[in-house]
GROMACS .gro file of C-alpha atoms in nm:
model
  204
    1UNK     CA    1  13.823   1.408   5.409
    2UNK     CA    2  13.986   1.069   5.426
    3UNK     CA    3  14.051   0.961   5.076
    4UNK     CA    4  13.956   1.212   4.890
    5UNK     CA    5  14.147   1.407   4.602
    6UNK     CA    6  13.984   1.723   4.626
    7UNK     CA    7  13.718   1.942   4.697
    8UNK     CA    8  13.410   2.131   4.504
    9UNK     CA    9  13.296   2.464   4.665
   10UNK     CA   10  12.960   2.609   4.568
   11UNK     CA   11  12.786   2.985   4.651
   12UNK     CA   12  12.445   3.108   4.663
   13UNK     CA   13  12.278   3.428   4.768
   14UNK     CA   14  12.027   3.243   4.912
   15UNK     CA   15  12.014   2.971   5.195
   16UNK     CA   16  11.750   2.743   4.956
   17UNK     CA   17  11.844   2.919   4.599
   18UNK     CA   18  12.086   2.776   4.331
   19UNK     CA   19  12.423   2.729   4.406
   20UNK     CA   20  12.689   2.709   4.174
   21UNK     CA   21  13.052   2.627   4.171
   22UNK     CA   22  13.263   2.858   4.319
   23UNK     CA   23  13.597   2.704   4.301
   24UNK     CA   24  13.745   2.299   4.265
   25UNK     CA   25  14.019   2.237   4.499
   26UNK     CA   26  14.250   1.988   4.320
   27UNK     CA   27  14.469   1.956   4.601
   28UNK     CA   28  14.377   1.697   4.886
   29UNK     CA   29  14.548   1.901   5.156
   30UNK     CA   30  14.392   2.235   5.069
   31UNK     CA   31  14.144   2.260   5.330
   32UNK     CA   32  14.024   2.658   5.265
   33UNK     CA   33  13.888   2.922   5.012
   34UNK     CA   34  13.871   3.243   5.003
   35UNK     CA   35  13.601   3.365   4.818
   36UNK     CA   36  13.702   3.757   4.713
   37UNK     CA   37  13.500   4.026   4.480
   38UNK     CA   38  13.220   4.040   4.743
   39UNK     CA   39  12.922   4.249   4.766
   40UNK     CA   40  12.930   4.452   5.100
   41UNK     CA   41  12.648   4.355   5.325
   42UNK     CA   42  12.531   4.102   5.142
   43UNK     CA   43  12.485   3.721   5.266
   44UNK     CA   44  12.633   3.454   5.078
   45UNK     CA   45  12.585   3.097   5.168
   46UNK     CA   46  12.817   2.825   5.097
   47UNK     CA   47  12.843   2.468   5.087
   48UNK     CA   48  13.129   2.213   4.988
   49UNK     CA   49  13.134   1.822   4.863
   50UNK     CA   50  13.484   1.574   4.850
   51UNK     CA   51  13.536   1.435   4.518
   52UNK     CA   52  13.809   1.125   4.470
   53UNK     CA   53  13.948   1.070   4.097
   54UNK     CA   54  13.808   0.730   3.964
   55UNK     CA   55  13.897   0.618   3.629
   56UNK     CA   56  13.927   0.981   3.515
   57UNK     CA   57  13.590   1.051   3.676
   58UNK     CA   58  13.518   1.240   3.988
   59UNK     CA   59  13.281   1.065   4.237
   60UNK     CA   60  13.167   1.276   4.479
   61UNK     CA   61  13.052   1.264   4.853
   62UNK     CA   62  12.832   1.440   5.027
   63UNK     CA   63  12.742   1.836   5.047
   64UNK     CA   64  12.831   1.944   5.363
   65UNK     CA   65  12.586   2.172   5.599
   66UNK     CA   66  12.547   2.560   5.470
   67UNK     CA   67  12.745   2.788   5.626
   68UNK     CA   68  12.719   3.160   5.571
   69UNK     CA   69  12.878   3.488   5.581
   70UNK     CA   70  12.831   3.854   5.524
   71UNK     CA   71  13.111   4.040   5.441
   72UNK     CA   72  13.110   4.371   5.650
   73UNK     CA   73  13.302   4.761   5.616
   74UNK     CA   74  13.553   4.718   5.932
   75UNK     CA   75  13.484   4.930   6.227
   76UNK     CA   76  13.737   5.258   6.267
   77UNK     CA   77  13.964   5.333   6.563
   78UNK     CA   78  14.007   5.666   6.629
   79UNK     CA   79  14.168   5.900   6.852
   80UNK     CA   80  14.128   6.307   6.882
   81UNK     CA   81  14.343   6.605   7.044
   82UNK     CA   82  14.263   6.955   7.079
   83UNK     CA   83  14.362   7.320   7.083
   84UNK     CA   84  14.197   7.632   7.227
   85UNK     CA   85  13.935   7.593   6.964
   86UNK     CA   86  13.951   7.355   6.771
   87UNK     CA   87  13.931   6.946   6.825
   88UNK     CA   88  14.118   6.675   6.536
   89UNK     CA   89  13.967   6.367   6.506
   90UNK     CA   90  14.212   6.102   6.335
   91UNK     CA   91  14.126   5.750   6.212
   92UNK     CA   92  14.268   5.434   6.030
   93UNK     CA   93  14.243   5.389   5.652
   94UNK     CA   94  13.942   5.074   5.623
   95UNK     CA   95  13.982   4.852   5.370
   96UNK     CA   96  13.670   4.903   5.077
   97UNK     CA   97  13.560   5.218   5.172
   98UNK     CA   98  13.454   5.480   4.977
   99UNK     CA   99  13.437   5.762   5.235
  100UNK     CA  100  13.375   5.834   5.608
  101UNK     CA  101  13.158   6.061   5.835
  102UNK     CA  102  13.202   6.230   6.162
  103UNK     CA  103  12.944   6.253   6.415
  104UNK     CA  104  13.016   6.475   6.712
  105UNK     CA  105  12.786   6.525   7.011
  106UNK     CA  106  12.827   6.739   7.372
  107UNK     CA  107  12.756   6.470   7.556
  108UNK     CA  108  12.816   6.059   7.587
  109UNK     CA  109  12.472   5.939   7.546
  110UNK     CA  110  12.343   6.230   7.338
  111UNK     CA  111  12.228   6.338   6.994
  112UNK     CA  112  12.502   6.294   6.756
  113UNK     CA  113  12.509   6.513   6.452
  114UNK     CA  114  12.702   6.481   6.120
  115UNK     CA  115  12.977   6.715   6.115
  116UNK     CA  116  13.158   6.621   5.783
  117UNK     CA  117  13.129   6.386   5.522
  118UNK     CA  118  13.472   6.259   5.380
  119UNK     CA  119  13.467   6.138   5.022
  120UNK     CA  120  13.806   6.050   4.984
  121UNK     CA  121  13.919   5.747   5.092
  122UNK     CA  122  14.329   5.919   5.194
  123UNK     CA  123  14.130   6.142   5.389
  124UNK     CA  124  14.176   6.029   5.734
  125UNK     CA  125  14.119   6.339   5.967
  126UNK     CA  126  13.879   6.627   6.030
  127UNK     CA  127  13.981   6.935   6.240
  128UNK     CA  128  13.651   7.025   6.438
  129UNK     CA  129  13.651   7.436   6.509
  130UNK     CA  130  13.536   7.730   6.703
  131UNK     CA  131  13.490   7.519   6.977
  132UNK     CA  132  13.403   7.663   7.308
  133UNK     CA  133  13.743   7.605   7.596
  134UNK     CA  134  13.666   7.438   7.869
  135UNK     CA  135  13.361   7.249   7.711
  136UNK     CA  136  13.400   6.882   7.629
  137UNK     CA  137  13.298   6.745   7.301
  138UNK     CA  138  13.225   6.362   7.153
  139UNK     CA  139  13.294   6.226   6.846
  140UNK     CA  140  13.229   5.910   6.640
  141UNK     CA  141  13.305   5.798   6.322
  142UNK     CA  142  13.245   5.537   6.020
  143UNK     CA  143  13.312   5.443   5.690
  144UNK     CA  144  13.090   5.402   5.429
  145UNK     CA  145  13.104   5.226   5.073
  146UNK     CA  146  12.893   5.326   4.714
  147UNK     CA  147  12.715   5.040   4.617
  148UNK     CA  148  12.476   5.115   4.348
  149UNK     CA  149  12.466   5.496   4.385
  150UNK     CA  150  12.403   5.400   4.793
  151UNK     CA  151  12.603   5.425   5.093
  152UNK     CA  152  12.624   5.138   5.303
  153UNK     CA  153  12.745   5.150   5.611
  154UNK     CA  154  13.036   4.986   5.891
  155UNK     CA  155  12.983   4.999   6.228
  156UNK     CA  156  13.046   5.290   6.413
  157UNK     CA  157  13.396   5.364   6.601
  158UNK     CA  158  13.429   5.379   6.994
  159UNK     CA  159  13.360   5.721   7.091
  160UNK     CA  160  13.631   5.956   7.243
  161UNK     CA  161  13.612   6.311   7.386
  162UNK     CA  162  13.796   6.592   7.424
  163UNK     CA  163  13.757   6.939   7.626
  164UNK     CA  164  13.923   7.202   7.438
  165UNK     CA  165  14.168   7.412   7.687
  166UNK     CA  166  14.398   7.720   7.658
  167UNK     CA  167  14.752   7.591   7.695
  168UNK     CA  168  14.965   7.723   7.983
  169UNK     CA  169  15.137   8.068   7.971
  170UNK     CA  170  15.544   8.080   7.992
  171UNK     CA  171  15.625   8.387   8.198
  172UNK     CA  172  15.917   8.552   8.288
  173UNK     CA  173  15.934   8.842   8.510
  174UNK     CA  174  16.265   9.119   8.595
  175UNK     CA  175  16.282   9.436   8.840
  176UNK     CA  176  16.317   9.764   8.581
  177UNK     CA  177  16.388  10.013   8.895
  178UNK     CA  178  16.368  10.047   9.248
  179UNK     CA  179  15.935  10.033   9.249
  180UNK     CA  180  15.906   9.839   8.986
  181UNK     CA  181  15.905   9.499   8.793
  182UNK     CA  182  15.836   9.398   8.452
  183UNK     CA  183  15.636   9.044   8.347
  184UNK     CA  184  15.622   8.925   7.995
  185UNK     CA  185  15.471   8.600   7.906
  186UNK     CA  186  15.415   8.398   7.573
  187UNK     CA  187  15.109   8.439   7.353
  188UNK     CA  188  14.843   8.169   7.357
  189UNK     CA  189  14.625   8.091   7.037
  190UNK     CA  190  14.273   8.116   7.093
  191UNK     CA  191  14.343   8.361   7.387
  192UNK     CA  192  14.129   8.679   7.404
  193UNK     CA  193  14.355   8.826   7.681
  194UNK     CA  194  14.510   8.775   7.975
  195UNK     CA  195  14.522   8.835   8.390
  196UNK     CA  196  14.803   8.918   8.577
  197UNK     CA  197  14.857   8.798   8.964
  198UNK     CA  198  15.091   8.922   9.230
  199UNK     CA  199  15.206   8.745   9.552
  200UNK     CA  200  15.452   8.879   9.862
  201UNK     CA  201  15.538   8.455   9.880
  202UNK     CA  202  15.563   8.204   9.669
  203UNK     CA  203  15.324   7.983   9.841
  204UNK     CA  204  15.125   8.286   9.929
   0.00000   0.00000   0.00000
């Protein structure tokens, strides 16, 4: 504001409630505040008023409009990979949590169901198994913070799938006489066995 020496900046949890002073800016070209020490989900209003020095005495304009804000648990990005049997779900560390949750589903659009509540906040994985190959799974997740003995909540993450799948054999195969041939192959986890094919051609 043109001619003014500084700023006063005054809170409220309440658009029409009592708002007191947050924070004088005695600086004339500091035009921002942040305002930390927040309460998750909860709206705080704010409104601010130039003030210029006269005679030792501040004379003040006008309050500007209200403005609000709600400070909010970021949303998690995640990503997943999977063995045979088993599917781990990875996500960033979010600033204020207190913990996460997992939701997995078999399909996009369906049910989701809480797989595993993470209470530490260095936790960021969970490894999701006896999974069935060849069967694709969903998975969601988001974190949560304590506030008063009661989760609240951040919006949930994108969802990503993944469709569990025996990895490729690595086979090797030598003649042992004149009638015969011997094929060995490396062992897959999560295998229960394994079937053997035989061609005249490559192509065949």
């Amino acid at each position: 504001v043109n001619g003014a020496n500084g700023y006063a900046v005054y809170r409220s949890t309440s658009k029409d409630g009592k708002y007191t002073l947050r924070k004088t800016i005695t600086s004339k070209n500091t035009i921002e505040f942040t305002d930390t020490g927040l309460d998750t989900n909860t709206t705080y209003y704010y409104k601010v008023r130039p003030y210029r020095m006269i005679e030792d005495k501040k004379e003040y304009g006008s309050y500007s409009e209200i403005v609000c804000a709600k400070p909010v648990l970021s949303k998690t990005t995640i990503t997943v990979s999977s063995t045979s049997k088993k599917a781990t779900i990875k996500w960033n560390k979010v600033l204020g949590a207190s913990g996460y949750k997992v939701y997995s589903a078999t399909s996009s659009d369906g049910t989701y169901s809480l797989k595993k509540t993470i209470t530490s906040i260095n936790t960021l994985s969970y490894t999701n198994t006896n999974l069935v190959s060849g069967k694709t799974y969903y998975y969601k997740v988001r974190a949560y913070k304590m506030i008063d003995a009661k989760k609240t909540y951040g919006s949930y993450s994108s969802i990503v799938s993944v469709k569990p799948v025996l990895s490729n054999t690595v086979a090797t195969a030598q003649a042992v006489s004149y009638n015969s041939s011997k094929v060995n192959w490396s062992a897959v986890n999560g295998a229960n066995g394994y079937a053997v094919y035989r061609s005249t051609s490559k192509d065949g």
